[in-house]
Amino acid sequence: MNERINLLLPDPGRRTQKRIEGRCWLGCDPEEMQAVTWIGPVTVRGVAGDASAAAYACDDCINRIYGMARADQYERDLPAHLLAARPRGHP
Ligand SMILES: [Zn+2]
């Protein structure tokens, strides 16, 4: 049921990664219209049933997730004796 958010996926409707004017689904005010890029389909299960939509995000939020993913990947690749010295998520 759950699929990964893959920021490399092309927009299936437009076949392009060009930005459109829309709402950022990640860290921004959902009322703010700005330049956003398609990041993938989102399906959320709730009390009224499943809700699905195409999700978009702004460059700042995509870059933030990219930075977090890189940091997490870096920590996973560290030898165990170095990881033990600090809590996960704090480089
Ligand atoms: Zn954003």
PDB file of N, CA and C and ligand atoms in Angstrom:
ATOM      1  N   MET A   1       0.833  -1.207   0.000  1.00  0.00           N
ATOM      2  CA  MET A   1       0.000   0.000   0.000  1.00  0.00           C
ATOM      3  C   MET A   1       0.865   1.254   0.000  1.00  0.00           C
ATOM      4  N   ASN A   2       1.823   1.299   0.920  1.00  0.00           N
ATOM      5  CA  ASN A   2       2.690   2.471   0.965  1.00  0.00           C
ATOM      6  C   ASN A   2       3.748   2.414  -0.128  1.00  0.00           C
ATOM      7  N   GLU A   3       3.894   3.516  -0.826  1.00  0.00           N
ATOM      8  CA  GLU A   3       4.941   3.613  -1.836  1.00  0.00           C
ATOM      9  C   GLU A   3       5.910   4.692  -1.414  1.00  0.00           C
ATOM     10  N   ARG A   4       7.114   4.579  -1.905  1.00  0.00           N
ATOM     11  CA  ARG A   4       8.122   5.576  -1.581  1.00  0.00           C
ATOM     12  C   ARG A   4       7.832   6.875  -2.291  1.00  0.00           C
ATOM     13  N   ILE A   5       8.240   7.963  -1.670  1.00  0.00           N
ATOM     14  CA  ILE A   5       8.272   9.236  -2.376  1.00  0.00           C
ATOM     15  C   ILE A   5       9.597   9.268  -3.109  1.00  0.00           C
ATOM     16  N   ASN A   6       9.525   9.328  -4.405  1.00  0.00           N
ATOM     17  CA  ASN A   6      10.724   9.312  -5.226  1.00  0.00           C
ATOM     18  C   ASN A   6      10.817  10.646  -5.957  1.00  0.00           C
ATOM     19  N   LEU A   7      11.759  11.480  -5.525  1.00  0.00           N
ATOM     20  CA  LEU A   7      11.848  12.810  -6.108  1.00  0.00           C
ATOM     21  C   LEU A   7      12.453  12.806  -7.502  1.00  0.00           C
ATOM     22  N   LEU A   8      12.797  11.619  -7.987  1.00  0.00           N
ATOM     23  CA  LEU A   8      13.329  11.534  -9.338  1.00  0.00           C
ATOM     24  C   LEU A   8      12.250  11.192 -10.349  1.00  0.00           C
ATOM     25  N   LEU A   9      11.052  10.862  -9.879  1.00  0.00           N
ATOM     26  CA  LEU A   9       9.986  10.509 -10.798  1.00  0.00           C
ATOM     27  C   LEU A   9       9.574  11.709 -11.635  1.00  0.00           C
ATOM     28  N   PRO A  10       9.371  11.516 -12.910  1.00  0.00           N
ATOM     29  CA  PRO A  10       8.858  12.609 -13.731  1.00  0.00           C
ATOM     30  C   PRO A  10       7.355  12.781 -13.492  1.00  0.00           C
ATOM     31  N   ASP A  11       6.844  13.943 -13.737  1.00  0.00           N
ATOM     32  CA  ASP A  11       5.419  14.182 -13.649  1.00  0.00           C
ATOM     33  C   ASP A  11       4.726  13.346 -14.735  1.00  0.00           C
ATOM     34  N   PRO A  12       3.871  12.385 -14.351  1.00  0.00           N
ATOM     35  CA  PRO A  12       3.288  11.500 -15.359  1.00  0.00           C
ATOM     36  C   PRO A  12       2.342  12.224 -16.298  1.00  0.00           C
ATOM     37  N   GLY A  13       1.720  13.294 -15.839  1.00  0.00           N
ATOM     38  CA  GLY A  13       0.773  14.000 -16.690  1.00  0.00           C
ATOM     39  C   GLY A  13       1.446  14.930 -17.675  1.00  0.00           C
ATOM     40  N   ARG A  14       2.551  15.496 -17.257  1.00  0.00           N
ATOM     41  CA  ARG A  14       3.207  16.496 -18.106  1.00  0.00           C
ATOM     42  C   ARG A  14       4.510  15.989 -18.685  1.00  0.00           C
ATOM     43  N   ARG A  15       4.987  14.859 -18.171  1.00  0.00           N
ATOM     44  CA  ARG A  15       6.253  14.277 -18.632  1.00  0.00           C
ATOM     45  C   ARG A  15       7.383  15.299 -18.573  1.00  0.00           C
ATOM     46  N   THR A  16       7.427  16.016 -17.480  1.00  0.00           N
ATOM     47  CA  THR A  16       8.473  17.016 -17.290  1.00  0.00           C
ATOM     48  C   THR A  16       8.635  17.280 -15.808  1.00  0.00           C
ATOM     49  N   GLN A  17       9.760  17.767 -15.401  1.00  0.00           N
ATOM     50  CA  GLN A  17       9.982  18.154 -14.019  1.00  0.00           C
ATOM     51  C   GLN A  17       9.855  19.658 -13.852  1.00  0.00           C
ATOM     52  N   LYS A  18       9.263  20.321 -14.832  1.00  0.00           N
ATOM     53  CA  LYS A  18       9.121  21.772 -14.734  1.00  0.00           C
ATOM     54  C   LYS A  18       8.200  22.137 -13.581  1.00  0.00           C
ATOM     55  N   ARG A  19       8.465  23.284 -13.004  1.00  0.00           N
ATOM     56  CA  ARG A  19       7.656  23.763 -11.891  1.00  0.00           C
ATOM     57  C   ARG A  19       6.337  24.332 -12.401  1.00  0.00           C
ATOM     58  N   ILE A  20       5.325  24.176 -11.561  1.00  0.00           N
ATOM     59  CA  ILE A  20       4.045  24.812 -11.832  1.00  0.00           C
ATOM     60  C   ILE A  20       3.682  25.684 -10.638  1.00  0.00           C
ATOM     61  N   GLU A  21       2.684  26.513 -10.782  1.00  0.00           N
ATOM     62  CA  GLU A  21       2.183  27.315  -9.672  1.00  0.00           C
ATOM     63  C   GLU A  21       1.211  26.450  -8.881  1.00  0.00           C
ATOM     64  N   GLY A  22       1.522  26.240  -7.596  1.00  0.00           N
ATOM     65  CA  GLY A  22       0.653  25.377  -6.800  1.00  0.00           C
ATOM     66  C   GLY A  22       1.007  25.434  -5.330  1.00  0.00           C
ATOM     67  N   ARG A  23       0.527  24.443  -4.583  1.00  0.00           N
ATOM     68  CA  ARG A  23       0.746  24.383  -3.138  1.00  0.00           C
ATOM     69  C   ARG A  23       1.848  23.383  -2.828  1.00  0.00           C
ATOM     70  N   CYS A  24       2.700  23.766  -1.855  1.00  0.00           N
ATOM     71  CA  CYS A  24       3.735  22.838  -1.388  1.00  0.00           C
ATOM     72  C   CYS A  24       3.109  21.920  -0.336  1.00  0.00           C
ATOM     73  N   TRP A  25       3.275  20.618  -0.531  1.00  0.00           N
ATOM     74  CA  TRP A  25       2.665  19.624   0.371  1.00  0.00           C
ATOM     75  C   TRP A  25       3.575  19.267   1.532  1.00  0.00           C
ATOM     76  N   LEU A  26       4.762  19.786   1.587  1.00  0.00           N
ATOM     77  CA  LEU A  26       5.682  19.370   2.641  1.00  0.00           C
ATOM     78  C   LEU A  26       5.692  20.369   3.786  1.00  0.00           C
ATOM     79  N   GLY A  27       6.585  21.320   3.800  1.00  0.00           N
ATOM     80  CA  GLY A  27       6.734  22.140   4.990  1.00  0.00           C
ATOM     81  C   GLY A  27       6.138  23.535   4.935  1.00  0.00           C
ATOM     82  N   CYS A  28       5.460  23.895   3.839  1.00  0.00           N
ATOM     83  CA  CYS A  28       4.992  25.278   3.687  1.00  0.00           C
ATOM     84  C   CYS A  28       3.518  25.431   4.038  1.00  0.00           C
ATOM     85  N   ASP A  29       3.115  26.683   4.177  1.00  0.00           N
ATOM     86  CA  ASP A  29       1.704  27.019   4.378  1.00  0.00           C
ATOM     87  C   ASP A  29       0.909  26.486   3.174  1.00  0.00           C
ATOM     88  N   PRO A  30      -0.090  25.632   3.405  1.00  0.00           N
ATOM     89  CA  PRO A  30      -0.836  25.050   2.280  1.00  0.00           C
ATOM     90  C   PRO A  30      -1.666  26.072   1.509  1.00  0.00           C
ATOM     91  N   GLU A  31      -1.843  27.261   2.058  1.00  0.00           N
ATOM     92  CA  GLU A  31      -2.604  28.298   1.341  1.00  0.00           C
ATOM     93  C   GLU A  31      -1.718  29.102   0.398  1.00  0.00           C
ATOM     94  N   GLU A  32      -0.399  29.001   0.578  1.00  0.00           N
ATOM     95  CA  GLU A  32       0.519  29.797  -0.234  1.00  0.00           C
ATOM     96  C   GLU A  32       0.711  29.161  -1.608  1.00  0.00           C
ATOM     97  N   MET A  33       0.467  29.940  -2.660  1.00  0.00           N
ATOM     98  CA  MET A  33       0.710  29.465  -4.021  1.00  0.00           C
ATOM     99  C   MET A  33       2.129  29.871  -4.410  1.00  0.00           C
ATOM    100  N   GLN A  34       2.888  28.908  -4.943  1.00  0.00           N
ATOM    101  CA  GLN A  34       4.281  29.168  -5.300  1.00  0.00           C
ATOM    102  C   GLN A  34       4.734  28.175  -6.357  1.00  0.00           C
ATOM    103  N   ALA A  35       5.972  28.302  -6.817  1.00  0.00           N
ATOM    104  CA  ALA A  35       6.514  27.372  -7.803  1.00  0.00           C
ATOM    105  C   ALA A  35       6.792  26.032  -7.117  1.00  0.00           C
ATOM    106  N   VAL A  36       6.178  24.964  -7.619  1.00  0.00           N
ATOM    107  CA  VAL A  36       6.328  23.643  -7.023  1.00  0.00           C
ATOM    108  C   VAL A  36       6.595  22.599  -8.101  1.00  0.00           C
ATOM    109  N   THR A  37       7.176  21.478  -7.673  1.00  0.00           N
ATOM    110  CA  THR A  37       7.480  20.356  -8.558  1.00  0.00           C
ATOM    111  C   THR A  37       6.715  19.135  -8.082  1.00  0.00           C
ATOM    112  N   TRP A  38       6.201  18.352  -9.001  1.00  0.00           N
ATOM    113  CA  TRP A  38       5.485  17.120  -8.671  1.00  0.00           C
ATOM    114  C   TRP A  38       6.444  16.154  -7.985  1.00  0.00           C
ATOM    115  N   ILE A  39       6.034  15.595  -6.836  1.00  0.00           N
ATOM    116  CA  ILE A  39       6.905  14.657  -6.127  1.00  0.00           C
ATOM    117  C   ILE A  39       6.336  13.255  -6.066  1.00  0.00           C
ATOM    118  N   GLY A  40       5.085  13.073  -6.480  1.00  0.00           N
ATOM    119  CA  GLY A  40       4.552  11.719  -6.518  1.00  0.00           C
ATOM    120  C   GLY A  40       3.120  11.647  -6.035  1.00  0.00           C
ATOM    121  N   PRO A  41       2.516  10.475  -6.210  1.00  0.00           N
ATOM    122  CA  PRO A  41       1.157  10.277  -5.719  1.00  0.00           C
ATOM    123  C   PRO A  41       1.165  10.055  -4.211  1.00  0.00           C
ATOM    124  N   VAL A  42       0.156  10.584  -3.529  1.00  0.00           N
ATOM    125  CA  VAL A  42       0.019  10.394  -2.093  1.00  0.00           C
ATOM    126  C   VAL A  42      -1.336   9.761  -1.821  1.00  0.00           C
ATOM    127  N   THR A  43      -1.351   8.697  -1.028  1.00  0.00           N
ATOM    128  CA  THR A  43      -2.602   8.095  -0.581  1.00  0.00           C
ATOM    129  C   THR A  43      -2.554   7.992   0.928  1.00  0.00           C
ATOM    130  N   VAL A  44      -3.564   8.539   1.574  1.00  0.00           N
ATOM    131  CA  VAL A  44      -3.639   8.518   3.026  1.00  0.00           C
ATOM    132  C   VAL A  44      -4.955   7.864   3.435  1.00  0.00           C
ATOM    133  N   ARG A  45      -4.881   6.922   4.365  1.00  0.00           N
ATOM    134  CA  ARG A  45      -6.073   6.245   4.853  1.00  0.00           C
ATOM    135  C   ARG A  45      -6.578   6.966   6.088  1.00  0.00           C
ATOM    136  N   GLY A  46      -7.870   7.299   6.080  1.00  0.00           N
ATOM    137  CA  GLY A  46      -8.458   7.989   7.223  1.00  0.00           C
ATOM    138  C   GLY A  46      -9.837   7.457   7.531  1.00  0.00           C
ATOM    139  N   VAL A  47     -10.504   8.099   8.489  1.00  0.00           N
ATOM    140  CA  VAL A  47     -11.810   7.610   8.939  1.00  0.00           C
ATOM    141  C   VAL A  47     -12.861   7.687   7.845  1.00  0.00           C
ATOM    142  N   ALA A  48     -12.718   8.614   6.899  1.00  0.00           N
ATOM    143  CA  ALA A  48     -13.687   8.760   5.818  1.00  0.00           C
ATOM    144  C   ALA A  48     -13.270   7.982   4.571  1.00  0.00           C
ATOM    145  N   GLY A  49     -12.244   7.139   4.698  1.00  0.00           N
ATOM    146  CA  GLY A  49     -11.772   6.364   3.554  1.00  0.00           C
ATOM    147  C   GLY A  49     -10.428   6.870   3.076  1.00  0.00           C
ATOM    148  N   ASP A  50      -9.978   6.319   1.965  1.00  0.00           N
ATOM    149  CA  ASP A  50      -8.688   6.714   1.416  1.00  0.00           C
ATOM    150  C   ASP A  50      -8.820   8.032   0.664  1.00  0.00           C
ATOM    151  N   ALA A  51      -7.792   8.863   0.769  1.00  0.00           N
ATOM    152  CA  ALA A  51      -7.720  10.105   0.003  1.00  0.00           C
ATOM    153  C   ALA A  51      -6.428  10.069  -0.808  1.00  0.00           C
ATOM    154  N   SER A  52      -6.556  10.260  -2.117  1.00  0.00           N
ATOM    155  CA  SER A  52      -5.388  10.214  -3.000  1.00  0.00           C
ATOM    156  C   SER A  52      -5.270  11.496  -3.796  1.00  0.00           C
ATOM    157  N   ALA A  53      -4.044  11.910  -4.045  1.00  0.00           N
ATOM    158  CA  ALA A  53      -3.809  13.119  -4.828  1.00  0.00           C
ATOM    159  C   ALA A  53      -2.374  13.131  -5.326  1.00  0.00           C
ATOM    160  N   ALA A  54      -2.123  13.965  -6.321  1.00  0.00           N
ATOM    161  CA  ALA A  54      -0.756  14.212  -6.772  1.00  0.00           C
ATOM    162  C   ALA A  54      -0.164  15.262  -5.835  1.00  0.00           C
ATOM    163  N   ALA A  55       1.016  14.987  -5.292  1.00  0.00           N
ATOM    164  CA  ALA A  55       1.627  15.903  -4.332  1.00  0.00           C
ATOM    165  C   ALA A  55       2.747  16.699  -5.004  1.00  0.00           C
ATOM    166  N   TYR A  56       2.886  17.939  -4.554  1.00  0.00           N
ATOM    167  CA  TYR A  56       3.909  18.842  -5.088  1.00  0.00           C
ATOM    168  C   TYR A  56       4.700  19.445  -3.940  1.00  0.00           C
ATOM    169  N   ALA A  57       5.908  19.896  -4.215  1.00  0.00           N
ATOM    170  CA  ALA A  57       6.708  20.545  -3.178  1.00  0.00           C
ATOM    171  C   ALA A  57       7.577  21.637  -3.799  1.00  0.00           C
ATOM    172  N   CYS A  58       7.918  22.630  -2.964  1.00  0.00           N
ATOM    173  CA  CYS A  58       8.774  23.730  -3.422  1.00  0.00           C
ATOM    174  C   CYS A  58      10.247  23.291  -3.372  1.00  0.00           C
ATOM    175  N   ASP A  59      11.099  24.065  -3.999  1.00  0.00           N
ATOM    176  CA  ASP A  59      12.525  23.731  -4.039  1.00  0.00           C
ATOM    177  C   ASP A  59      13.142  23.656  -2.640  1.00  0.00           C
ATOM    178  N   ASP A  60      12.773  24.602  -1.753  1.00  0.00           N
ATOM    179  CA  ASP A  60      13.356  24.604  -0.405  1.00  0.00           C
ATOM    180  C   ASP A  60      13.021  23.316   0.347  1.00  0.00           C
ATOM    181  N   CYS A  61      11.765  22.875   0.260  1.00  0.00           N
ATOM    182  CA  CYS A  61      11.368  21.658   0.984  1.00  0.00           C
ATOM    183  C   CYS A  61      11.997  20.419   0.366  1.00  0.00           C
ATOM    184  N   ILE A  62      12.092  20.376  -0.959  1.00  0.00           N
ATOM    185  CA  ILE A  62      12.749  19.240  -1.616  1.00  0.00           C
ATOM    186  C   ILE A  62      14.216  19.196  -1.210  1.00  0.00           C
ATOM    187  N   ASN A  63      14.869  20.372  -1.178  1.00  0.00           N
ATOM    188  CA  ASN A  63      16.275  20.411  -0.778  1.00  0.00           C
ATOM    189  C   ASN A  63      16.459  19.988   0.678  1.00  0.00           C
ATOM    190  N   ARG A  64      15.506  20.362   1.545  1.00  0.00           N
ATOM    191  CA  ARG A  64      15.585  19.984   2.955  1.00  0.00           C
ATOM    192  C   ARG A  64      15.474  18.462   3.095  1.00  0.00           C
ATOM    193  N   ILE A  65      14.527  17.853   2.395  1.00  0.00           N
ATOM    194  CA  ILE A  65      14.373  16.400   2.460  1.00  0.00           C
ATOM    195  C   ILE A  65      15.610  15.720   1.879  1.00  0.00           C
ATOM    196  N   TYR A  66      16.131  16.292   0.820  1.00  0.00           N
ATOM    197  CA  TYR A  66      17.343  15.726   0.224  1.00  0.00           C
ATOM    198  C   TYR A  66      18.493  15.749   1.231  1.00  0.00           C
ATOM    199  N   GLY A  67      18.657  16.888   1.917  1.00  0.00           N
ATOM    200  CA  GLY A  67      19.713  17.001   2.919  1.00  0.00           C
ATOM    201  C   GLY A  67      19.530  16.014   4.062  1.00  0.00           C
ATOM    202  N   MET A  68      18.284  15.839   4.510  1.00  0.00           N
ATOM    203  CA  MET A  68      18.010  14.896   5.596  1.00  0.00           C
ATOM    204  C   MET A  68      18.276  13.462   5.150  1.00  0.00           C
ATOM    205  N   ALA A  69      17.884  13.149   3.906  1.00  0.00           N
ATOM    206  CA  ALA A  69      18.113  11.798   3.401  1.00  0.00           C
ATOM    207  C   ALA A  69      19.605  11.513   3.259  1.00  0.00           C
ATOM    208  N   ARG A  70      20.348  12.518   2.793  1.00  0.00           N
ATOM    209  CA  ARG A  70      21.800  12.345   2.654  1.00  0.00           C
ATOM    210  C   ARG A  70      22.451  12.147   4.024  1.00  0.00           C
ATOM    211  N   ALA A  71      22.027  12.941   5.011  1.00  0.00           N
ATOM    212  CA  ALA A  71      22.592  12.808   6.354  1.00  0.00           C
ATOM    213  C   ALA A  71      22.265  11.444   6.948  1.00  0.00           C
ATOM    214  N   ASP A  72      21.039  10.979   6.742  1.00  0.00           N
ATOM    215  CA  ASP A  72      20.651   9.673   7.263  1.00  0.00           C
ATOM    216  C   ASP A  72      21.437   8.561   6.578  1.00  0.00           C
ATOM    217  N   GLN A  73      21.594   8.687   5.280  1.00  0.00           N
ATOM    218  CA  GLN A  73      22.358   7.700   4.521  1.00  0.00           C
ATOM    219  C   GLN A  73      23.816   7.685   4.981  1.00  0.00           C
ATOM    220  N   TYR A  74      24.369   8.866   5.236  1.00  0.00           N
ATOM    221  CA  TYR A  74      25.743   8.971   5.705  1.00  0.00           C
ATOM    222  C   TYR A  74      25.906   8.255   7.040  1.00  0.00           C
ATOM    223  N   GLU A  75      24.942   8.493   7.958  1.00  0.00           N
ATOM    224  CA  GLU A  75      25.016   7.856   9.277  1.00  0.00           C
ATOM    225  C   GLU A  75      24.883   6.344   9.180  1.00  0.00           C
ATOM    226  N   ARG A  76      24.026   5.871   8.270  1.00  0.00           N
ATOM    227  CA  ARG A  76      23.861   4.424   8.104  1.00  0.00           C
ATOM    228  C   ARG A  76      25.144   3.778   7.597  1.00  0.00           C
ATOM    229  N   ASP A  77      25.914   4.543   6.852  1.00  0.00           N
ATOM    230  CA  ASP A  77      27.137   4.005   6.271  1.00  0.00           C
ATOM    231  C   ASP A  77      28.336   4.103   7.208  1.00  0.00           C
ATOM    232  N   LEU A  78      28.168   4.812   8.352  1.00  0.00           N
ATOM    233  CA  LEU A  78      29.287   4.946   9.292  1.00  0.00           C
ATOM    234  C   LEU A  78      29.526   3.626  10.037  1.00  0.00           C
ATOM    235  N   PRO A  79      30.777   3.366  10.409  1.00  0.00           N
ATOM    236  CA  PRO A  79      31.057   2.194  11.243  1.00  0.00           C
ATOM    237  C   PRO A  79      30.334   2.317  12.592  1.00  0.00           C
ATOM    238  N   ALA A  80      29.918   1.200  13.154  1.00  0.00           N
ATOM    239  CA  ALA A  80      29.109   1.176  14.375  1.00  0.00           C
ATOM    240  C   ALA A  80      29.799   1.899  15.536  1.00  0.00           C
ATOM    241  N   HIS A  81      31.136   1.790  15.652  1.00  0.00           N
ATOM    242  CA  HIS A  81      31.809   2.404  16.796  1.00  0.00           C
ATOM    243  C   HIS A  81      31.746   3.937  16.744  1.00  0.00           C
ATOM    244  N   LEU A  82      31.580   4.511  15.574  1.00  0.00           N
ATOM    245  CA  LEU A  82      31.444   5.958  15.473  1.00  0.00           C
ATOM    246  C   LEU A  82      30.008   6.397  15.747  1.00  0.00           C
ATOM    247  N   LEU A  83      29.029   5.563  15.344  1.00  0.00           N
ATOM    248  CA  LEU A  83      27.631   5.891  15.570  1.00  0.00           C
ATOM    249  C   LEU A  83      27.276   5.873  17.054  1.00  0.00           C
ATOM    250  N   ALA A  84      27.910   5.004  17.825  1.00  0.00           N
ATOM    251  CA  ALA A  84      27.562   4.842  19.230  1.00  0.00           C
ATOM    252  C   ALA A  84      27.820   6.109  20.032  1.00  0.00           C
ATOM    253  N   ALA A  85      28.701   6.979  19.533  1.00  0.00           N
ATOM    254  CA  ALA A  85      29.094   8.168  20.273  1.00  0.00           C
ATOM    255  C   ALA A  85      28.059   9.301  20.184  1.00  0.00           C
ATOM    256  N   ARG A  86      27.072   9.194  19.277  1.00  0.00           N
ATOM    257  CA  ARG A  86      26.108  10.298  19.141  1.00  0.00           C
ATOM    258  C   ARG A  86      24.732   9.770  18.767  1.00  0.00           C
ATOM    259  N   PRO A  87      23.705  10.505  19.176  1.00  0.00           N
ATOM    260  CA  PRO A  87      22.347  10.042  18.878  1.00  0.00           C
ATOM    261  C   PRO A  87      22.044  10.144  17.391  1.00  0.00           C
ATOM    262  N   ARG A  88      21.196   9.243  16.887  1.00  0.00           N
ATOM    263  CA  ARG A  88      20.833   9.215  15.480  1.00  0.00           C
ATOM    264  C   ARG A  88      20.090  10.511  15.117  1.00  0.00           C
ATOM    265  N   GLY A  89      20.398  11.048  13.936  1.00  0.00           N
ATOM    266  CA  GLY A  89      19.736  12.251  13.476  1.00  0.00           C
ATOM    267  C   GLY A  89      20.451  13.531  13.864  1.00  0.00           C
ATOM    268  N   HIS A  90      21.578  13.389  14.573  1.00  0.00           N
ATOM    269  CA  HIS A  90      22.339  14.572  14.972  1.00  0.00           C
ATOM    270  C   HIS A  90      23.779  14.440  14.501  1.00  0.00           C
ATOM    271  N   PRO A  91      24.053  14.949  13.285  1.00  0.00           N
ATOM    272  CA  PRO A  91      25.409  14.822  12.743  1.00  0.00           C
ATOM    273  C   PRO A  91      26.429  15.637  13.516  1.00  0.00           C
TER     274      PRO A  91
HETATM  275 ZN    ZN B   1       7.731  23.975   0.734  1.00  0.00          ZN
END
